[in-house]
Amino acid sequence: MNKAVVIFSGGQDSTTCLVQALTQFDEVHAITYDYGQRHRQEIEIAQQLAKKLGAKAHKVMDVTLLNELAVSSLTRDDIPVSHDLGENGLPNSFVPGRNILFLTLAGIYAYQVGAKTLITGVCETDFSGYPDCRDEFVKAMNSALSLGMDYQLDIKTPLMWLNKAETWAMADHYRALEMVRDETLTCYNGIVGSGCGDCPACDLRAKGLADYQDNADEVMASYKQKSL
């Protein structure tokens, strides 16, 4: 049986990846992390969507130890999410080590359920400035996990080279645009759908949707070309 594990936050990107995975694999498992994030409403949204979409299983893991170690606007309610970069050149919403931990635990889970594919919605083309969303990082983690577990695991990143407009086109291609638009939670302030309209995540999401709606045919063609 062809199995996959999707790292699933209940946001636009991971939901789009889950929708696609469900058309490509016989069995899809979703894994969500509770790290004490400020927008922890996403956990409930992920549970609802995983059930609605028909994931074989949905595991929610308590990794609040990350919250103790990583100081970020996403792990501290008293640090407002900023639109500006810090002195280190990174957004203050960057959670150091987050994707290292997420990919490691998801890799272990994949090993246990016999899944050879691990899917994550990270993106280098239109990302938020996070170093752990880069293709180079994912490839390094893929190699480390496969070597460390002596298990041939393939980490797939369907959104890696898509911009946000093309990610909306992907959702539309799988007839899930309205669901992704209305039922996912991308907002750092925990508001479903279009969100607060003020945080960087909402800005990126809204701009991508507007770009897609204004140039649907062109963007869809670009998405399909990149997905060949």
PDB file of C-alpha atoms in Angstrom:
ATOM      1  CA  MET A   1       0.000   0.000   0.000  1.00  0.00           C
ATOM      2  CA  ASN A   2       1.285   3.452  -0.968  1.00  0.00           C
ATOM      3  CA  LYS A   3       1.328   5.543   2.229  1.00  0.00           C
ATOM      4  CA  ALA A   4       2.234   9.143   3.054  1.00  0.00           C
ATOM      5  CA  VAL A   5       2.483  11.311   6.156  1.00  0.00           C
ATOM      6  CA  VAL A   6       1.558  15.003   5.838  1.00  0.00           C
ATOM      7  CA  ILE A   7       2.759  17.581   8.348  1.00  0.00           C
ATOM      8  CA  PHE A   8      -0.541  19.337   8.839  1.00  0.00           C
ATOM      9  CA  SER A   9      -1.182  22.657  10.586  1.00  0.00           C
ATOM     10  CA  GLY A  10      -4.672  23.333   9.245  1.00  0.00           C
ATOM     11  CA  GLY A  11      -3.400  26.345   7.306  1.00  0.00           C
ATOM     12  CA  GLN A  12      -3.630  27.120   3.609  1.00  0.00           C
ATOM     13  CA  ASP A  13      -0.391  25.464   2.564  1.00  0.00           C
ATOM     14  CA  SER A  14      -0.579  22.203   4.493  1.00  0.00           C
ATOM     15  CA  THR A  15      -4.285  21.776   3.717  1.00  0.00           C
ATOM     16  CA  THR A  16      -3.579  22.158   0.003  1.00  0.00           C
ATOM     17  CA  CYS A  17      -0.832  19.541   0.348  1.00  0.00           C
ATOM     18  CA  LEU A  18      -3.190  17.188   2.196  1.00  0.00           C
ATOM     19  CA  VAL A  19      -5.877  17.583  -0.471  1.00  0.00           C
ATOM     20  CA  GLN A  20      -3.353  16.681  -3.160  1.00  0.00           C
ATOM     21  CA  ALA A  21      -1.893  13.759  -1.185  1.00  0.00           C
ATOM     22  CA  LEU A  22      -5.317  12.202  -0.761  1.00  0.00           C
ATOM     23  CA  THR A  23      -5.545  11.905  -4.555  1.00  0.00           C
ATOM     24  CA  GLN A  24      -2.078  10.361  -4.899  1.00  0.00           C
ATOM     25  CA  PHE A  25      -1.729   7.859  -2.059  1.00  0.00           C
ATOM     26  CA  ASP A  26      -3.733   4.873  -0.846  1.00  0.00           C
ATOM     27  CA  GLU A  27      -3.376   5.905   2.782  1.00  0.00           C
ATOM     28  CA  VAL A  28      -2.576   9.352   4.176  1.00  0.00           C
ATOM     29  CA  HIS A  29      -1.715  10.110   7.793  1.00  0.00           C
ATOM     30  CA  ALA A  30      -1.700  13.671   9.140  1.00  0.00           C
ATOM     31  CA  ILE A  31       0.459  14.889  12.015  1.00  0.00           C
ATOM     32  CA  THR A  32      -0.075  18.184  13.859  1.00  0.00           C
ATOM     33  CA  TYR A  33       2.092  19.759  16.553  1.00  0.00           C
ATOM     34  CA  ASP A  34       1.055  21.574  19.698  1.00  0.00           C
ATOM     35  CA  TYR A  35       4.033  23.727  20.620  1.00  0.00           C
ATOM     36  CA  GLY A  36       2.133  26.316  22.634  1.00  0.00           C
ATOM     37  CA  GLN A  37       1.769  28.523  19.554  1.00  0.00           C
ATOM     38  CA  ARG A  38      -0.128  31.788  19.900  1.00  0.00           C
ATOM     39  CA  HIS A  39      -2.462  30.687  17.110  1.00  0.00           C
ATOM     40  CA  ARG A  40      -3.142  27.304  18.706  1.00  0.00           C
ATOM     41  CA  GLN A  41      -6.698  27.406  17.361  1.00  0.00           C
ATOM     42  CA  GLU A  42      -5.050  25.860  14.308  1.00  0.00           C
ATOM     43  CA  ILE A  43      -4.926  22.518  16.130  1.00  0.00           C
ATOM     44  CA  GLU A  44      -8.718  22.299  16.354  1.00  0.00           C
ATOM     45  CA  ILE A  45      -9.037  23.426  12.733  1.00  0.00           C
ATOM     46  CA  ALA A  46      -6.561  20.728  11.686  1.00  0.00           C
ATOM     47  CA  GLN A  47      -8.582  18.092  13.542  1.00  0.00           C
ATOM     48  CA  GLN A  48     -11.776  19.182  11.814  1.00  0.00           C
ATOM     49  CA  LEU A  49     -10.224  19.272   8.355  1.00  0.00           C
ATOM     50  CA  ALA A  50      -8.358  15.965   8.673  1.00  0.00           C
ATOM     51  CA  LYS A  51     -11.632  14.274   9.565  1.00  0.00           C
ATOM     52  CA  LYS A  52     -13.587  16.074   6.848  1.00  0.00           C
ATOM     53  CA  LEU A  53     -11.054  15.300   4.124  1.00  0.00           C
ATOM     54  CA  GLY A  54     -10.676  11.657   5.103  1.00  0.00           C
ATOM     55  CA  ALA A  55      -7.148  11.207   6.434  1.00  0.00           C
ATOM     56  CA  LYS A  56      -6.543   7.639   7.587  1.00  0.00           C
ATOM     57  CA  ALA A  57      -5.292   8.905  10.943  1.00  0.00           C
ATOM     58  CA  HIS A  58      -4.529  12.240  12.551  1.00  0.00           C
ATOM     59  CA  LYS A  59      -1.956  12.450  15.322  1.00  0.00           C
ATOM     60  CA  VAL A  60      -1.628  15.595  17.463  1.00  0.00           C
ATOM     61  CA  MET A  61       1.719  15.666  19.249  1.00  0.00           C
ATOM     62  CA  ASP A  62       2.571  17.649  22.370  1.00  0.00           C
ATOM     63  CA  VAL A  63       5.906  19.331  21.700  1.00  0.00           C
ATOM     64  CA  THR A  64       5.509  22.220  24.123  1.00  0.00           C
ATOM     65  CA  LEU A  65       9.139  21.721  25.130  1.00  0.00           C
ATOM     66  CA  LEU A  66       9.886  23.722  21.963  1.00  0.00           C
ATOM     67  CA  ASN A  67       8.030  26.657  23.514  1.00  0.00           C
ATOM     68  CA  GLU A  68      10.376  26.587  26.504  1.00  0.00           C
ATOM     69  CA  LEU A  69      13.452  26.807  24.297  1.00  0.00           C
ATOM     70  CA  ALA A  70      12.452  28.960  21.339  1.00  0.00           C
ATOM     71  CA  VAL A  71      11.601  32.616  21.959  1.00  0.00           C
ATOM     72  CA  SER A  72       9.454  33.998  19.117  1.00  0.00           C
ATOM     73  CA  SER A  73       6.314  36.038  18.581  1.00  0.00           C
ATOM     74  CA  LEU A  74       4.618  32.701  17.851  1.00  0.00           C
ATOM     75  CA  THR A  75       5.634  31.239  21.216  1.00  0.00           C
ATOM     76  CA  ARG A  76       5.230  34.333  23.400  1.00  0.00           C
ATOM     77  CA  ASP A  77       1.918  36.199  23.662  1.00  0.00           C
ATOM     78  CA  ASP A  78       3.707  39.293  24.965  1.00  0.00           C
ATOM     79  CA  ILE A  79       5.778  39.662  21.765  1.00  0.00           C
ATOM     80  CA  PRO A  80       3.665  41.271  19.003  1.00  0.00           C
ATOM     81  CA  VAL A  81       4.072  39.822  15.505  1.00  0.00           C
ATOM     82  CA  SER A  82       6.164  42.313  13.573  1.00  0.00           C
ATOM     83  CA  HIS A  83       6.232  43.103   9.872  1.00  0.00           C
ATOM     84  CA  ASP A  84       9.882  44.117  10.165  1.00  0.00           C
ATOM     85  CA  LEU A  85      12.966  41.932  10.222  1.00  0.00           C
ATOM     86  CA  GLY A  86      15.071  41.674  13.355  1.00  0.00           C
ATOM     87  CA  GLU A  87      18.782  42.408  13.695  1.00  0.00           C
ATOM     88  CA  ASN A  88      19.489  38.837  12.584  1.00  0.00           C
ATOM     89  CA  GLY A  89      17.616  39.460   9.329  1.00  0.00           C
ATOM     90  CA  LEU A  90      14.763  37.116  10.257  1.00  0.00           C
ATOM     91  CA  PRO A  91      11.107  37.783  11.118  1.00  0.00           C
ATOM     92  CA  ASN A  92      10.329  37.666  14.827  1.00  0.00           C
ATOM     93  CA  SER A  93       7.804  34.915  14.035  1.00  0.00           C
ATOM     94  CA  PHE A  94      10.655  32.525  13.213  1.00  0.00           C
ATOM     95  CA  VAL A  95      10.723  29.627  15.691  1.00  0.00           C
ATOM     96  CA  PRO A  96      14.311  28.271  15.688  1.00  0.00           C
ATOM     97  CA  GLY A  97      14.458  24.523  15.283  1.00  0.00           C
ATOM     98  CA  ARG A  98      10.750  24.125  14.590  1.00  0.00           C
ATOM     99  CA  ASN A  99      10.982  22.380  11.231  1.00  0.00           C
ATOM    100  CA  ILE A 100      13.988  20.348  12.384  1.00  0.00           C
ATOM    101  CA  LEU A 101      11.823  18.951  15.167  1.00  0.00           C
ATOM    102  CA  PHE A 102       8.698  18.619  13.026  1.00  0.00           C
ATOM    103  CA  LEU A 103      10.429  16.721  10.228  1.00  0.00           C
ATOM    104  CA  THR A 104      12.275  14.477  12.676  1.00  0.00           C
ATOM    105  CA  LEU A 105       9.128  13.445  14.544  1.00  0.00           C
ATOM    106  CA  ALA A 106       7.125  13.058  11.335  1.00  0.00           C
ATOM    107  CA  GLY A 107       9.921  10.892   9.952  1.00  0.00           C
ATOM    108  CA  ILE A 108       9.741   8.627  13.001  1.00  0.00           C
ATOM    109  CA  TYR A 109       5.972   8.430  12.601  1.00  0.00           C
ATOM    110  CA  ALA A 110       6.353   7.558   8.915  1.00  0.00           C
ATOM    111  CA  TYR A 111       8.761   4.777   9.874  1.00  0.00           C
ATOM    112  CA  GLN A 112       6.255   3.344  12.360  1.00  0.00           C
ATOM    113  CA  VAL A 113       3.292   3.322   9.958  1.00  0.00           C
ATOM    114  CA  GLY A 114       5.343   2.147   6.980  1.00  0.00           C
ATOM    115  CA  ALA A 115       5.021   5.322   4.926  1.00  0.00           C
ATOM    116  CA  LYS A 116       7.819   6.003   2.479  1.00  0.00           C
ATOM    117  CA  THR A 117       6.737   9.585   1.719  1.00  0.00           C
ATOM    118  CA  LEU A 118       6.693  12.575   4.047  1.00  0.00           C
ATOM    119  CA  ILE A 119       5.011  15.741   2.775  1.00  0.00           C
ATOM    120  CA  THR A 120       5.504  19.269   4.069  1.00  0.00           C
ATOM    121  CA  GLY A 121       4.140  22.555   2.743  1.00  0.00           C
ATOM    122  CA  VAL A 122       7.292  24.642   3.092  1.00  0.00           C
ATOM    123  CA  CYS A 123       8.096  27.033   0.269  1.00  0.00           C
ATOM    124  CA  GLU A 124      11.242  28.853  -0.774  1.00  0.00           C
ATOM    125  CA  THR A 125       9.765  30.927  -3.610  1.00  0.00           C
ATOM    126  CA  ASP A 126       7.278  32.987  -1.620  1.00  0.00           C
ATOM    127  CA  PHE A 127       8.226  32.180   1.958  1.00  0.00           C
ATOM    128  CA  SER A 128       8.275  34.311   5.087  1.00  0.00           C
ATOM    129  CA  GLY A 129      12.040  34.532   5.440  1.00  0.00           C
ATOM    130  CA  TYR A 130      12.427  31.338   7.447  1.00  0.00           C
ATOM    131  CA  PRO A 131      15.729  29.491   6.816  1.00  0.00           C
ATOM    132  CA  ASP A 132      14.086  26.143   7.614  1.00  0.00           C
ATOM    133  CA  CYS A 133      11.758  26.470   4.615  1.00  0.00           C
ATOM    134  CA  ARG A 134      14.588  26.262   2.081  1.00  0.00           C
ATOM    135  CA  ASP A 135      15.036  23.393  -0.341  1.00  0.00           C
ATOM    136  CA  GLU A 136      18.643  22.932   0.780  1.00  0.00           C
ATOM    137  CA  PHE A 137      17.521  22.430   4.379  1.00  0.00           C
ATOM    138  CA  VAL A 138      14.814  19.906   3.454  1.00  0.00           C
ATOM    139  CA  LYS A 139      17.245  17.869   1.369  1.00  0.00           C
ATOM    140  CA  ALA A 140      19.735  17.827   4.254  1.00  0.00           C
ATOM    141  CA  MET A 141      17.012  16.636   6.656  1.00  0.00           C
ATOM    142  CA  ASN A 142      15.910  13.996   4.153  1.00  0.00           C
ATOM    143  CA  SER A 143      19.425  12.618   3.990  1.00  0.00           C
ATOM    144  CA  ALA A 144      19.889  12.695   7.766  1.00  0.00           C
ATOM    145  CA  LEU A 145      16.597  10.926   8.487  1.00  0.00           C
ATOM    146  CA  SER A 146      17.154   8.237   5.873  1.00  0.00           C
ATOM    147  CA  LEU A 147      20.669   7.569   7.162  1.00  0.00           C
ATOM    148  CA  GLY A 148      19.748   7.762  10.831  1.00  0.00           C
ATOM    149  CA  MET A 149      16.845   5.324  10.569  1.00  0.00           C
ATOM    150  CA  ASP A 150      18.264   3.204   7.737  1.00  0.00           C
ATOM    151  CA  TYR A 151      14.929   3.782   6.043  1.00  0.00           C
ATOM    152  CA  GLN A 152      14.371   5.109   2.551  1.00  0.00           C
ATOM    153  CA  LEU A 153      12.201   8.142   3.190  1.00  0.00           C
ATOM    154  CA  ASP A 154      11.302  10.688   0.514  1.00  0.00           C
ATOM    155  CA  ILE A 155      10.416  14.178   1.756  1.00  0.00           C
ATOM    156  CA  LYS A 156       8.215  15.879  -0.820  1.00  0.00           C
ATOM    157  CA  THR A 157       7.619  19.648  -0.918  1.00  0.00           C
ATOM    158  CA  PRO A 158       4.835  20.277  -3.466  1.00  0.00           C
ATOM    159  CA  LEU A 159       4.848  24.039  -2.840  1.00  0.00           C
ATOM    160  CA  MET A 160       8.604  24.616  -2.788  1.00  0.00           C
ATOM    161  CA  TRP A 161       8.782  26.562  -6.053  1.00  0.00           C
ATOM    162  CA  LEU A 162       5.235  27.945  -6.151  1.00  0.00           C
ATOM    163  CA  ASN A 163       4.324  31.504  -5.254  1.00  0.00           C
ATOM    164  CA  LYS A 164       1.197  32.108  -3.181  1.00  0.00           C
ATOM    165  CA  ALA A 165      -0.984  32.763  -6.221  1.00  0.00           C
ATOM    166  CA  GLU A 166       0.095  29.428  -7.692  1.00  0.00           C
ATOM    167  CA  THR A 167      -0.683  27.713  -4.372  1.00  0.00           C
ATOM    168  CA  TRP A 168      -4.228  29.055  -4.653  1.00  0.00           C
ATOM    169  CA  ALA A 169      -4.312  27.715  -8.227  1.00  0.00           C
ATOM    170  CA  MET A 170      -3.256  24.319  -6.892  1.00  0.00           C
ATOM    171  CA  ALA A 171      -6.154  24.336  -4.416  1.00  0.00           C
ATOM    172  CA  ASP A 172      -8.496  25.311  -7.240  1.00  0.00           C
ATOM    173  CA  HIS A 173      -7.100  22.551  -9.453  1.00  0.00           C
ATOM    174  CA  TYR A 174      -8.144  20.022  -6.797  1.00  0.00           C
ATOM    175  CA  ARG A 175     -11.549  21.728  -6.417  1.00  0.00           C
ATOM    176  CA  ALA A 176     -10.754  22.859  -2.899  1.00  0.00           C
ATOM    177  CA  LEU A 177     -10.310  26.619  -3.252  1.00  0.00           C
ATOM    178  CA  GLU A 178     -13.453  27.622  -1.359  1.00  0.00           C
ATOM    179  CA  MET A 179     -12.736  25.210   1.469  1.00  0.00           C
ATOM    180  CA  VAL A 180      -9.127  26.380   1.766  1.00  0.00           C
ATOM    181  CA  ARG A 181     -10.233  30.019   1.626  1.00  0.00           C
ATOM    182  CA  ASP A 182     -13.005  29.733   4.205  1.00  0.00           C
ATOM    183  CA  GLU A 183     -12.038  26.911   6.569  1.00  0.00           C
ATOM    184  CA  THR A 184      -8.260  27.001   7.031  1.00  0.00           C
ATOM    185  CA  LEU A 185      -6.323  29.017   9.590  1.00  0.00           C
ATOM    186  CA  THR A 186      -3.174  30.759   8.418  1.00  0.00           C
ATOM    187  CA  CYS A 187      -3.442  33.889  10.582  1.00  0.00           C
ATOM    188  CA  TYR A 188      -0.834  34.298  13.329  1.00  0.00           C
ATOM    189  CA  ASN A 189      -3.560  35.829  15.502  1.00  0.00           C
ATOM    190  CA  GLY A 190      -5.755  32.751  15.229  1.00  0.00           C
ATOM    191  CA  ILE A 191      -8.614  33.962  13.014  1.00  0.00           C
ATOM    192  CA  VAL A 192     -10.049  31.449  10.522  1.00  0.00           C
ATOM    193  CA  GLY A 193     -10.465  32.232   6.826  1.00  0.00           C
ATOM    194  CA  SER A 194      -9.297  35.657   5.726  1.00  0.00           C
ATOM    195  CA  GLY A 195      -7.776  36.204   9.171  1.00  0.00           C
ATOM    196  CA  CYS A 196      -6.955  39.413  10.997  1.00  0.00           C
ATOM    197  CA  GLY A 197      -5.792  41.120   7.812  1.00  0.00           C
ATOM    198  CA  ASP A 198      -2.837  42.645   9.604  1.00  0.00           C
ATOM    199  CA  CYS A 199      -0.190  39.974  10.272  1.00  0.00           C
ATOM    200  CA  PRO A 200       2.450  38.957   7.688  1.00  0.00           C
ATOM    201  CA  ALA A 201       0.782  35.570   7.123  1.00  0.00           C
ATOM    202  CA  CYS A 202      -2.543  37.230   6.302  1.00  0.00           C
ATOM    203  CA  ASP A 203      -0.852  39.741   4.008  1.00  0.00           C
ATOM    204  CA  LEU A 204       0.879  37.011   2.005  1.00  0.00           C
ATOM    205  CA  ARG A 205      -2.258  34.892   1.787  1.00  0.00           C
ATOM    206  CA  ALA A 206      -4.530  37.776   0.720  1.00  0.00           C
ATOM    207  CA  LYS A 207      -2.095  39.074  -1.887  1.00  0.00           C
ATOM    208  CA  GLY A 208      -1.735  35.596  -3.380  1.00  0.00           C
ATOM    209  CA  LEU A 209      -5.497  35.122  -3.603  1.00  0.00           C
ATOM    210  CA  ALA A 210      -5.983  38.517  -5.227  1.00  0.00           C
ATOM    211  CA  ASP A 211      -3.218  37.777  -7.737  1.00  0.00           C
ATOM    212  CA  TYR A 212      -4.838  34.460  -8.615  1.00  0.00           C
ATOM    213  CA  GLN A 213      -8.329  35.913  -8.955  1.00  0.00           C
ATOM    214  CA  ASP A 214      -7.039  38.732 -11.172  1.00  0.00           C
ATOM    215  CA  ASN A 215      -5.015  36.439 -13.447  1.00  0.00           C
ATOM    216  CA  ALA A 216      -6.570  32.992 -12.984  1.00  0.00           C
ATOM    217  CA  ASP A 217      -5.813  31.499 -16.395  1.00  0.00           C
ATOM    218  CA  GLU A 218      -2.219  32.695 -16.462  1.00  0.00           C
ATOM    219  CA  VAL A 219      -1.486  31.625 -12.894  1.00  0.00           C
ATOM    220  CA  MET A 220      -3.134  28.223 -13.371  1.00  0.00           C
ATOM    221  CA  ALA A 221      -1.036  27.631 -16.466  1.00  0.00           C
ATOM    222  CA  SER A 222       2.099  28.575 -14.523  1.00  0.00           C
ATOM    223  CA  TYR A 223       1.157  26.207 -11.691  1.00  0.00           C
ATOM    224  CA  LYS A 224       0.565  23.324 -14.090  1.00  0.00           C
ATOM    225  CA  GLN A 225       3.847  23.970 -15.868  1.00  0.00           C
ATOM    226  CA  LYS A 226       5.758  23.858 -12.579  1.00  0.00           C
ATOM    227  CA  SER A 227       3.918  20.723 -11.492  1.00  0.00           C
ATOM    228  CA  LEU A 228       4.822  18.641 -14.526  1.00  0.00           C
TER     229      LEU A 228
END
